[in-house]
Short mmCIF file of C-alpha atoms and ligand atoms in Angstrom, two decimals:
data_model
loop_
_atom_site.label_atom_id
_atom_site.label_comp_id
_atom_site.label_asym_id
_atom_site.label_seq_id
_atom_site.Cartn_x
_atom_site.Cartn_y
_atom_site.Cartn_z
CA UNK A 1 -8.84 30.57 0.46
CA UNK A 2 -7.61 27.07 1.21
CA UNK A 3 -4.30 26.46 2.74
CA UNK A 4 -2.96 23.15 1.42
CA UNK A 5 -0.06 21.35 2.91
CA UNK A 6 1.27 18.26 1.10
CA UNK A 7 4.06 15.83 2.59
CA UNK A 8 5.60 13.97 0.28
CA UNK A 9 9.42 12.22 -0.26
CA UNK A 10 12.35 13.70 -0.53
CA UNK A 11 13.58 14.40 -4.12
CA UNK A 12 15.97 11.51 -5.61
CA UNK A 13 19.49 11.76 -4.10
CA UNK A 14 20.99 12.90 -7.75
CA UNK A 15 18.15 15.96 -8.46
CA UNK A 16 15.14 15.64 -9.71
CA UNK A 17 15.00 13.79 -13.26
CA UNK A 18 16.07 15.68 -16.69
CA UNK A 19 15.23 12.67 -18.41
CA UNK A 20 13.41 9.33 -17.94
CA UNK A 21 13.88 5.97 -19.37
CA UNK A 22 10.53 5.52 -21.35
CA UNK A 23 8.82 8.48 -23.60
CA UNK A 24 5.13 7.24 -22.37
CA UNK A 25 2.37 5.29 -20.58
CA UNK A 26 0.07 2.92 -21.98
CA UNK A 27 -3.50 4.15 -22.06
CA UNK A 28 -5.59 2.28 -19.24
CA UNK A 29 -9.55 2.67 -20.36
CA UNK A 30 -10.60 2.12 -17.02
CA UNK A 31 -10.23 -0.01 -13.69
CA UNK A 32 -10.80 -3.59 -13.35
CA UNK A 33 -14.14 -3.44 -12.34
CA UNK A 34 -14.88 -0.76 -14.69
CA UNK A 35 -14.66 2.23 -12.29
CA UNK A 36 -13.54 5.25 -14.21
CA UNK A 37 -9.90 6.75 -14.08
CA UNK A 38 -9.84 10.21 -12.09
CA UNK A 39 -11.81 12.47 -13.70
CA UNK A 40 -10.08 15.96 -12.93
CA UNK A 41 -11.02 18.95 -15.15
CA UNK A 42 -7.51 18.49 -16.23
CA UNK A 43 -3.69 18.02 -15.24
CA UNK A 44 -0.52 20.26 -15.27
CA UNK A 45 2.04 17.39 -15.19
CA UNK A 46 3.30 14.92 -17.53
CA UNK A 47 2.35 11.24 -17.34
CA UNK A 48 5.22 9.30 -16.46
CA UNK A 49 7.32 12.03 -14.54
CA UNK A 50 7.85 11.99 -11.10
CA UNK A 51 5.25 13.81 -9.54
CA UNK A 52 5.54 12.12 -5.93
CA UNK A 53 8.91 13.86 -4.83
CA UNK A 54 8.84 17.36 -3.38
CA UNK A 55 9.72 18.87 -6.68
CA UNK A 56 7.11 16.92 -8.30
CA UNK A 57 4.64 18.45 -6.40
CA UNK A 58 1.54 16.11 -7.45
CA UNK A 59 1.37 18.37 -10.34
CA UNK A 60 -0.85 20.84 -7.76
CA UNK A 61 0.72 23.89 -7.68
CA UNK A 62 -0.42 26.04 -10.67
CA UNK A 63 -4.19 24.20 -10.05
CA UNK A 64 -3.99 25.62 -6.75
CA UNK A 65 -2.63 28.83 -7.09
CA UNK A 66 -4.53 30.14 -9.45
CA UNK A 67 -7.28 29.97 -7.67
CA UNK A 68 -5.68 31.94 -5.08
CA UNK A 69 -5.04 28.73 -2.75
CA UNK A 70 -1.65 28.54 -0.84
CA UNK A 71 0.34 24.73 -1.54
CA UNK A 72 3.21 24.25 0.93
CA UNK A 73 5.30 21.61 0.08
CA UNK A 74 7.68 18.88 1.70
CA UNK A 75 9.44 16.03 3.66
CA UNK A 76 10.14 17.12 6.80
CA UNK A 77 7.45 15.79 8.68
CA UNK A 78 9.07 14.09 11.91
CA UNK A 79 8.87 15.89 15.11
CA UNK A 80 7.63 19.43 16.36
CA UNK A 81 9.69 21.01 15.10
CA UNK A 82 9.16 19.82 11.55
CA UNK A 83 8.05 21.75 8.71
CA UNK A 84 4.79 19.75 8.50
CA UNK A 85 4.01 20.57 12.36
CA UNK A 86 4.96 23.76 12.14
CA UNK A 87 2.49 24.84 8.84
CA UNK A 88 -0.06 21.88 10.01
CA UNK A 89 -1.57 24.53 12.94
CA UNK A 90 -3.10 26.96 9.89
CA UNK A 91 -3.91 24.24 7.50
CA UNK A 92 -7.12 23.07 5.63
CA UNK A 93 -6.15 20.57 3.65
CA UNK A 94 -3.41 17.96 4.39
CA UNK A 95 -2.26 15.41 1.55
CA UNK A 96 0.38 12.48 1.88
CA UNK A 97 1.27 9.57 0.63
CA UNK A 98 1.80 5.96 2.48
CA UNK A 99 5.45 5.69 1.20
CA UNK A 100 6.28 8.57 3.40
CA UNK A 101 3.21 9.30 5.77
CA UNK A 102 2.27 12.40 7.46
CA UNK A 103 1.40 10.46 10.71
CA UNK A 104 -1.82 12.60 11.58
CA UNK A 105 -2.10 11.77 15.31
CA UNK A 106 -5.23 12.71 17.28
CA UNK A 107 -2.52 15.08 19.10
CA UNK A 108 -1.90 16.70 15.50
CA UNK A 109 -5.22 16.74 14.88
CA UNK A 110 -6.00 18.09 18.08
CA UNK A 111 -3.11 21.27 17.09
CA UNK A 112 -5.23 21.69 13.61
CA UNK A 113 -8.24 23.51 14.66
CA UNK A 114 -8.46 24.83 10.90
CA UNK A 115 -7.78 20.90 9.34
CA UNK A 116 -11.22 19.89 7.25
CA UNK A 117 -9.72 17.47 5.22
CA UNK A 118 -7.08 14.73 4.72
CA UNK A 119 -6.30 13.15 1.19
CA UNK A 120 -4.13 10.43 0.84
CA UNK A 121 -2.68 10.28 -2.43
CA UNK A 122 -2.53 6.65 -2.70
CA UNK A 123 -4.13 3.94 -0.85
CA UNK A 124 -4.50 3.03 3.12
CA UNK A 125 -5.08 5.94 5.78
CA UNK A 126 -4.45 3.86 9.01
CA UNK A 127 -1.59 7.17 8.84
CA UNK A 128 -4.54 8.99 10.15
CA UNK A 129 -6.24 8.26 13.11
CA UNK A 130 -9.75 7.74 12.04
CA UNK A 131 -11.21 7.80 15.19
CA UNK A 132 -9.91 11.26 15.85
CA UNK A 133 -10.53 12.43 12.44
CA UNK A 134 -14.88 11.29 12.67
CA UNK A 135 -14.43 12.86 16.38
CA UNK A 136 -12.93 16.38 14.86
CA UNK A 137 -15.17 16.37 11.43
CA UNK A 138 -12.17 15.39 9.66
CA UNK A 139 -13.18 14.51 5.90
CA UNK A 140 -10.67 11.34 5.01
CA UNK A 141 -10.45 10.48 0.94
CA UNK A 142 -8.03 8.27 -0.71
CA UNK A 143 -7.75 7.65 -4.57
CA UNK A 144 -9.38 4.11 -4.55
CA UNK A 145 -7.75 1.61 -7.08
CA UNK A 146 -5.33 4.00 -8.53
CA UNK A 147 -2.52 1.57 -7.41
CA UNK A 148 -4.13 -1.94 -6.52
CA UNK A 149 -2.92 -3.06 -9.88
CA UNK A 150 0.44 -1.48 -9.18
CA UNK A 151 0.79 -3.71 -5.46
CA UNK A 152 -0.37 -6.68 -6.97
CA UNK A 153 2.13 -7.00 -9.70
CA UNK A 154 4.60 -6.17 -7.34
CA UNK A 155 3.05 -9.25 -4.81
CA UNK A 156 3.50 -11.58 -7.90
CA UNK A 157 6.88 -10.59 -8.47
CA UNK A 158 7.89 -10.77 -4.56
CA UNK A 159 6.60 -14.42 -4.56
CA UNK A 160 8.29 -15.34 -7.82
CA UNK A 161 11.64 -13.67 -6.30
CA UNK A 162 11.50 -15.81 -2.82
CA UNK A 163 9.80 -19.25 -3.88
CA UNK A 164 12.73 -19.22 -7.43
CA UNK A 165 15.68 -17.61 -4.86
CA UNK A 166 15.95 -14.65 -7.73
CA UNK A 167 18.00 -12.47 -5.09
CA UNK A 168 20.41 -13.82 -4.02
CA UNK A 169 21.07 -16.06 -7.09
CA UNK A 170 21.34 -12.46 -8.72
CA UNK A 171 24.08 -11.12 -5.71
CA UNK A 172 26.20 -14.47 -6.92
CA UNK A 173 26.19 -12.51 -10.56
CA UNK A 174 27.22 -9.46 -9.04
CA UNK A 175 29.81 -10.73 -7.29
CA UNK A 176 31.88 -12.29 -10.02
CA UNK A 177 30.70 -16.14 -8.88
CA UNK A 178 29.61 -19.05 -10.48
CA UNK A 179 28.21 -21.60 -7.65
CA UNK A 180 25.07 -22.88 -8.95
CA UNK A 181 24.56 -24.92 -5.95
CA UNK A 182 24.79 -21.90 -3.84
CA UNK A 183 21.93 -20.37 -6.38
CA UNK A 184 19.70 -23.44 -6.58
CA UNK A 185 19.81 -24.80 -2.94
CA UNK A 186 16.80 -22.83 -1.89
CA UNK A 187 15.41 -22.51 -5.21
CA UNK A 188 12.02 -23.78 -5.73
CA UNK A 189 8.82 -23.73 -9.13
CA UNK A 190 5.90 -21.96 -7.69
CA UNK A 191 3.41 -24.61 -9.89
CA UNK A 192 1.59 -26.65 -7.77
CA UNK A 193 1.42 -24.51 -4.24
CA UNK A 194 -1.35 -23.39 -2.01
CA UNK A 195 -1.52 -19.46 -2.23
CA UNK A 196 -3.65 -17.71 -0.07
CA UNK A 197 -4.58 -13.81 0.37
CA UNK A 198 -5.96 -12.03 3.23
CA UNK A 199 -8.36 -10.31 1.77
CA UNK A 200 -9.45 -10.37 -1.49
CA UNK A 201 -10.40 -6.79 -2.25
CA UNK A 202 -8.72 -4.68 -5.55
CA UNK A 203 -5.42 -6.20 -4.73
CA UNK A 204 -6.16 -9.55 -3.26
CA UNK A 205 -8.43 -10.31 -6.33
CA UNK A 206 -5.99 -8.74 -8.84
CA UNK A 207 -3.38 -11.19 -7.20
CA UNK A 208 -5.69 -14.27 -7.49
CA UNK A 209 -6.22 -13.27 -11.39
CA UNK A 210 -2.41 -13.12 -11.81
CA UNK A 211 -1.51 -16.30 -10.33
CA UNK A 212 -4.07 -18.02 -11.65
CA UNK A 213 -2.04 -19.42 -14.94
CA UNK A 214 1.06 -20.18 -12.77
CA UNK A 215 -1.29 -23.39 -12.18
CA UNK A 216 -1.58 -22.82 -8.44
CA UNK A 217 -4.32 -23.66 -5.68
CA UNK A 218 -5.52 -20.47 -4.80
CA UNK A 219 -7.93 -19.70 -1.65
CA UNK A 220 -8.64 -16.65 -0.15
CA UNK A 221 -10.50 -15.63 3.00
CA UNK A 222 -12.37 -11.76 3.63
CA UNK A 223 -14.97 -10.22 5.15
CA UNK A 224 -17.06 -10.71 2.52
CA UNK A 225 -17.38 -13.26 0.34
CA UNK A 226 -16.49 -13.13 -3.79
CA UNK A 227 -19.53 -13.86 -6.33
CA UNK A 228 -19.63 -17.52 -7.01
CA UNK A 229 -18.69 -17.28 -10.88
CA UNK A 230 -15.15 -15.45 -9.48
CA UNK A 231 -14.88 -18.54 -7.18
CA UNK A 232 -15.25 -20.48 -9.81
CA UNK A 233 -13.61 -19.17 -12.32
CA UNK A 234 -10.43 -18.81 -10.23
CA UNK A 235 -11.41 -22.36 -8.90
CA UNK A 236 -10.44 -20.41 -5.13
CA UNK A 237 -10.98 -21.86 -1.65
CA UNK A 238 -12.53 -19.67 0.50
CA UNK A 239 -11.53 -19.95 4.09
CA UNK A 240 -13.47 -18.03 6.93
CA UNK A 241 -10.42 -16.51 8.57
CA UNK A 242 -6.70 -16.24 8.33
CA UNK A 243 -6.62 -18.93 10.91
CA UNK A 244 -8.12 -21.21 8.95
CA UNK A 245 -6.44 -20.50 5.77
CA UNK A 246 -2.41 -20.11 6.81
CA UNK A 247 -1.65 -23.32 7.71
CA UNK A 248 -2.93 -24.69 4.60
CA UNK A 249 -1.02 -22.80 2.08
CA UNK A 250 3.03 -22.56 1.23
CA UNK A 251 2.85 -18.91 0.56
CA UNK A 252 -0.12 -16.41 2.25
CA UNK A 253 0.15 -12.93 0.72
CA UNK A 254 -1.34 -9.87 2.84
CA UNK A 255 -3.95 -7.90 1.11
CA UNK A 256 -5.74 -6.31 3.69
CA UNK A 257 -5.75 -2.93 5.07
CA UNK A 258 -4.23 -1.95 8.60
CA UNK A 259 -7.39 -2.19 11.36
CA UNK A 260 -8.43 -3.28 14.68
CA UNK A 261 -9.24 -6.03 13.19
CA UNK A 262 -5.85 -6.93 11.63
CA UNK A 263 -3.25 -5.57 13.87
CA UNK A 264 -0.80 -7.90 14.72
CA UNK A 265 -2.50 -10.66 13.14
CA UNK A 266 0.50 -12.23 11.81
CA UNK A 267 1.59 -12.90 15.64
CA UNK A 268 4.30 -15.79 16.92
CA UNK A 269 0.76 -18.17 17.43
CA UNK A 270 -0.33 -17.77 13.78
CA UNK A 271 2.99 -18.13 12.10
CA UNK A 272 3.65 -21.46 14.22
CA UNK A 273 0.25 -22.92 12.57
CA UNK A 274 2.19 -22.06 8.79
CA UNK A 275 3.45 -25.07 6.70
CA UNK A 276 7.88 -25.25 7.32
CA UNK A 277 8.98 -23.30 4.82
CA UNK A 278 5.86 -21.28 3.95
CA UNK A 279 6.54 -18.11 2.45
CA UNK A 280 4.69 -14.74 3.84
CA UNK A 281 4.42 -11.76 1.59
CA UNK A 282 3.21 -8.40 2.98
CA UNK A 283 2.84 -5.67 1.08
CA UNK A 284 -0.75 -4.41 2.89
CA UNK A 285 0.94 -2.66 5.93
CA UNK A 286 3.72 -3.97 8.08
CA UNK A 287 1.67 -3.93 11.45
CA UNK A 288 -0.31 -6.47 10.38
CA UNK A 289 2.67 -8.87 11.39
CA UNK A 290 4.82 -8.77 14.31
CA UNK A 291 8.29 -7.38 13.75
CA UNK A 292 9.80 -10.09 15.78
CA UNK A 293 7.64 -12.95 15.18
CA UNK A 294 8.50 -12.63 11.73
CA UNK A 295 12.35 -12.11 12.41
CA UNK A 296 11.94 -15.44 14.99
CA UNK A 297 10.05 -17.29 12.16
CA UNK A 298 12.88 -16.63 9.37
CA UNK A 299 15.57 -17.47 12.12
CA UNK A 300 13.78 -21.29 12.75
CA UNK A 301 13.18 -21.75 9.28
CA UNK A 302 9.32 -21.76 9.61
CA UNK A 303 9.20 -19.40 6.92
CA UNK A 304 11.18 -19.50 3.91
CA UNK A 305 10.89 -15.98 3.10
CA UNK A 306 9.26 -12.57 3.91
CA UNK A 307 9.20 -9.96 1.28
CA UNK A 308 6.99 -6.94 1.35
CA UNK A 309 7.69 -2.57 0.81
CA UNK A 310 5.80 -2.14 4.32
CA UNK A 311 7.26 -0.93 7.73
CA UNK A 312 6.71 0.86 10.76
CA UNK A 313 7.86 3.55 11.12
CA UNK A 314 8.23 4.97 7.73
CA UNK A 315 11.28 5.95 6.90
CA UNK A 316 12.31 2.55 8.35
CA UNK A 317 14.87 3.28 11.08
CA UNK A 318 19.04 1.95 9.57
CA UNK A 319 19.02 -0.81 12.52
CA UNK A 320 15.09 -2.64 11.94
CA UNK A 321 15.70 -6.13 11.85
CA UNK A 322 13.86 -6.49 8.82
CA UNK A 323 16.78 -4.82 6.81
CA UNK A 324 18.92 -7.88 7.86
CA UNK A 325 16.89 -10.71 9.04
CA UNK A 326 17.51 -13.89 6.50
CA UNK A 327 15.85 -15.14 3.49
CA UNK A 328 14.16 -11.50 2.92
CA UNK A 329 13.32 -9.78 -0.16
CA UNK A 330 12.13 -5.86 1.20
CA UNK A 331 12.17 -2.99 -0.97
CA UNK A 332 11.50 0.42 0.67
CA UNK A 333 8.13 1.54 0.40
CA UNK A 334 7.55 1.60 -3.69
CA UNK A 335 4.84 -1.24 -4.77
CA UNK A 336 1.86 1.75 -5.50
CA UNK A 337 4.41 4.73 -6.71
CA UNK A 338 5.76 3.61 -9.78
CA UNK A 339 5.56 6.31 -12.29
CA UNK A 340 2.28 4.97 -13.75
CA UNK A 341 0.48 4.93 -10.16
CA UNK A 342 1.59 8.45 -9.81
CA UNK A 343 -0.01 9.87 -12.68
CA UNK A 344 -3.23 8.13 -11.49
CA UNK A 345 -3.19 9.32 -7.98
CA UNK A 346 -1.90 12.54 -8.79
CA UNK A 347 -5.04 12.96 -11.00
CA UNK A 348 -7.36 11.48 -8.39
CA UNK A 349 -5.71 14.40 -5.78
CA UNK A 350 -6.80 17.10 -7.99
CA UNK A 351 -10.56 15.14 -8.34
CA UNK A 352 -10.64 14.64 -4.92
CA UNK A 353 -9.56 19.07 -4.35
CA UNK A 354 -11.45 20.15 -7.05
CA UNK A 355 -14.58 18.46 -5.17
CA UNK A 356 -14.07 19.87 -2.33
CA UNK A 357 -13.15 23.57 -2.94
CA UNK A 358 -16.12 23.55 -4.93
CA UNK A 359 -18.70 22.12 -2.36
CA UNK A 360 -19.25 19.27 -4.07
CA UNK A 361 -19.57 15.71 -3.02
CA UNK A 362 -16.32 13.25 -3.13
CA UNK A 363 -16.73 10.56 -5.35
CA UNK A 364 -17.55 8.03 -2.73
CA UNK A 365 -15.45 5.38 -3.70
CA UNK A 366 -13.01 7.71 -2.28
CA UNK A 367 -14.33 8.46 1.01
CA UNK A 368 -12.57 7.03 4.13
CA UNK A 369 -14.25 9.12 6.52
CA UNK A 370 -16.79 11.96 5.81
CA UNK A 371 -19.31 13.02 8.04
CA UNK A 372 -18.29 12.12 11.47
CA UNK A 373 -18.26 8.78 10.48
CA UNK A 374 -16.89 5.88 8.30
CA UNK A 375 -18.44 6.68 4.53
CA UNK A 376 -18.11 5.08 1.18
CA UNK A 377 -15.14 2.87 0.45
CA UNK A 378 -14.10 3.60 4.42
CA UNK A 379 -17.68 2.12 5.61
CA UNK A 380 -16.91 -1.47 3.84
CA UNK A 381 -13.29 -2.18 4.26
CA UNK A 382 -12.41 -0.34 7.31
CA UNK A 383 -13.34 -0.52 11.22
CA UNK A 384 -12.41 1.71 14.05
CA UNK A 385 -11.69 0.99 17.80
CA UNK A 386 -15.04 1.73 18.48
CA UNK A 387 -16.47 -1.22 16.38
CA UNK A 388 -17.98 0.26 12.91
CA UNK A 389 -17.21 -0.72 9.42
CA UNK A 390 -17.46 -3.63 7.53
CA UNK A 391 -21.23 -2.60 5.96
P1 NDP B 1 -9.74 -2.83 -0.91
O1 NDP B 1 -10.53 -1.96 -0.02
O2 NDP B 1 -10.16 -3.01 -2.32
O3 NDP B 1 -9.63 -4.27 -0.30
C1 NDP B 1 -9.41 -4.50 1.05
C2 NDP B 1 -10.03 -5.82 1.38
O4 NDP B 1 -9.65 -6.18 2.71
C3 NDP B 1 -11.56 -5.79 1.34
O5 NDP B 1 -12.01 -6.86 0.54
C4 NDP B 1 -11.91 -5.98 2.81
O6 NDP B 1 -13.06 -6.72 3.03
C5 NDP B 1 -10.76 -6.83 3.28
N1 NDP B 1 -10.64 -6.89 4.72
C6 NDP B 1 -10.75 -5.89 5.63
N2 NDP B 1 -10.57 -6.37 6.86
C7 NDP B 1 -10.35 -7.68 6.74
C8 NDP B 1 -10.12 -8.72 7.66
N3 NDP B 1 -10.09 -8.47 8.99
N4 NDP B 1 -9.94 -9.99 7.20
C9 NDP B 1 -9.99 -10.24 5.88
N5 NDP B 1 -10.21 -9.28 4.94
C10 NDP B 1 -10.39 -8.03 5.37
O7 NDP B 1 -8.25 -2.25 -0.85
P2 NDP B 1 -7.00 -2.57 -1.79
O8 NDP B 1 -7.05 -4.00 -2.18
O9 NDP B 1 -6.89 -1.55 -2.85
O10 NDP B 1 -5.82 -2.28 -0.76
C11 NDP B 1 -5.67 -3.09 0.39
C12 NDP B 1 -4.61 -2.51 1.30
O11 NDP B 1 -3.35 -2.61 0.65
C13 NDP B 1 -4.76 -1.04 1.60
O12 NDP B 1 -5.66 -0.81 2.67
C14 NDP B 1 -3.37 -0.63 1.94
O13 NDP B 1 -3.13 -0.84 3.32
C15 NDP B 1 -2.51 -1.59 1.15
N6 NDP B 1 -1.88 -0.91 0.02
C16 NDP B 1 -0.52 -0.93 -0.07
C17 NDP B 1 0.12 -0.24 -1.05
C18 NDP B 1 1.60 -0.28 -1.19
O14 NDP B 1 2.17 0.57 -1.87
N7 NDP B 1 2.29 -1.23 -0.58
C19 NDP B 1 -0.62 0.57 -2.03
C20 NDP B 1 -2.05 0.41 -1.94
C21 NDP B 1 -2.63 -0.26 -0.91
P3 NDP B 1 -14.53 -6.19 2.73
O15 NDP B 1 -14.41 -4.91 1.97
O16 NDP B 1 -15.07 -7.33 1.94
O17 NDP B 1 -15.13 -5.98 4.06
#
């Protein structure tokens, strides 16, 4: 029998939900590209409640215990002396979620001789150390597009809110003023910029297709390049790296996942190259830029704005700059766990378990790491220090 131990945020600060302010979800028939939903024998939770607190549970427990499995649940996950160290040393099976990671360390994974596999219930396992996890037989899963579609509505409204001023024009509302100068004075129409995304994968593309009408110039650089009839449909410029691409646009958006490859990209050296006033938008993962380039850049007025949910650590600490550095618009970590992502990636956890206590292969859209080595979705968008990836 499996253990299972699943990190995931604390409850809201009121209780968990009696009640929630819509009855339902729309029906989604299937992904963008026509990959299916999760396909789990079933569910035990509702769609629309919260299922990524503690109480919520990802809607595992009855799955699990029935079949005799033990599901150990919760938040405390920082230190050694945490409840996630603490149970981590017996487990099979650990599960978290980005918005509050279970950093699994090679030291962690070192302490888990009994650890087999790691599901991240969500997108992006740069929380896991990949390189320890393919050198331990670590299997690595994540539920692939669940919330891509989530992030990039959540990008679009991030850009709206810095390039139209939304914020603070909405903190002169709540506090009883009037000045529209004050509102206006940094208040600009999106129509007619250069936006650019690094990367153009589920959420870069799913961007691009939402900005489209908002009569922009769009361009794009990635690893690999879109079909043509995307390109041309979307009328993009592709640009063969971020180098190239950021100092032509007025707001870059960050779509790519946290790698070698694009740690610390956003550095002092490639800010400096961005248009005055350029916007940056990061909701991929925040060590892709450098904390204090980005404070420096905000400070000079090279950029405009910085929005994103993404920071390191996770919980951000009450003192990170980013919490006060001007002209930002950060949420906590929330773009991919809105209710309707949770249902989806709650499902996709159960696929992903039910797989695996049976013996049978993970979808592989869903595979990170499996094998020893980078597999499925893990094999194309990822790399590891050793070099790997990008097939
Ligand atoms: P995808 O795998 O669909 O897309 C990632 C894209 O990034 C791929 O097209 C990949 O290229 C490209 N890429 C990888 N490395 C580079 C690079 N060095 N330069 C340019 N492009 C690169 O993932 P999603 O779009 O679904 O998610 C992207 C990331 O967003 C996740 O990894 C995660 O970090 C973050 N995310 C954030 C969430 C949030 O709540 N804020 C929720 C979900 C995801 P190719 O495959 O062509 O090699």
């Amino acid at each position: 029998m499996a253990k299972v131990l699943c990190v995931l945020y604390d409850d809201p600060v009121g209780g968990y939900p009696s009640s929630y302010a819509r009855d339902d979800l729309p029906h989604i028939a299937h992904y963008p590209n026509g990959q299916t939903l999760p396909t789990s024998s079933g569910t035990d939770f509702t769609p629309g409640h919260l299922l990524g607190s503690v109480s919520g549970e990802l809607g595992l427990r009855s799955f699990l215990e029935a079949q005799g499995h033990t599901l150990v649940v919760t938040s405390d996950k920082e230190g050694p002396d945490s409840e996630f160290d603490r149970e981590l040393a017996d487990a099979d099976v650990v599960i978290s979620q980005p918005f509050w990671p279970a950093y699994l360390t090679a030291e962690r994974i070192a302490r888990a001789p009994r650890l087999k596999l790691a599901v991240t219930a969500g997108i992006g396992s740069d929380h896991v150390d990949l390189d320890a996890a393919i050198a331990h037989g670590v299997t690595v899963a994540e539920v692939t597009y669940s919330n891509s579609v989530s992030v990039a509505e959540h990008v679009v409204m991030m850009i709206l809110s810095l390039v139209r001023n939304y914020l603070p024009a909405h903190q002169v509302v709540r506090d009883g003023g009037w000045n529209i100068a004050d509102a206006v004075s940094r208040s600009y129409d999106l129509e007619g910029m250069h936006v650019g995304t690094v990367a153009a994968g589920r959420i870069g593309l799913a961007v691009l297709r939402r900005l489209a009408p908002f009569d922009v110039h769009l361009h794009y650089t990635d690893r690999h390049r879109l079909p043509r009839e995307v390109e041309e449909e979307l009328n993009l410029t592709f640009h063969p790296s971020a180098r190239e691409m950021a100092p032509v646009c007025d707001v870059v958006t960050v779509n790519a996942p946290l790698h070698p490859e694009t740690e610390g990209l956003f550095d002092d050296a490639l800010i400096s190259t961005m248009k005055r006033g350029a916007y940056l938008i990061n909701t991929a993962r925040a060590r892709i830029a450098d904390r204090d380039a980005v404070v420096r850049a905000l400070e000079s007025g090279r950029l405009a704005g910085y929005a994103g949910d993404v920071w390191f650590p996770q919980p951000a600490p009450a003192d990170h700059p980013w919490r006060t550095m001007p002209h930002h618009g950060m949420t906590p970590h929330i773009s991919g766990s809105t209710l309707s992502a949770q249902a989806r990636y709650a499902a996709g956890t159960r696929e992903i378990l039910e797989s695996w206590l049976a013996g049978a292969a993970i979808r592989d859209d869903y595979l990170i790491v499996d094998g020893g080595k980078l597999a499925g979705a893990g094999a194309h968008s990822y790399s590891t220090t050793a070099g790997g990836g990008a097939a």
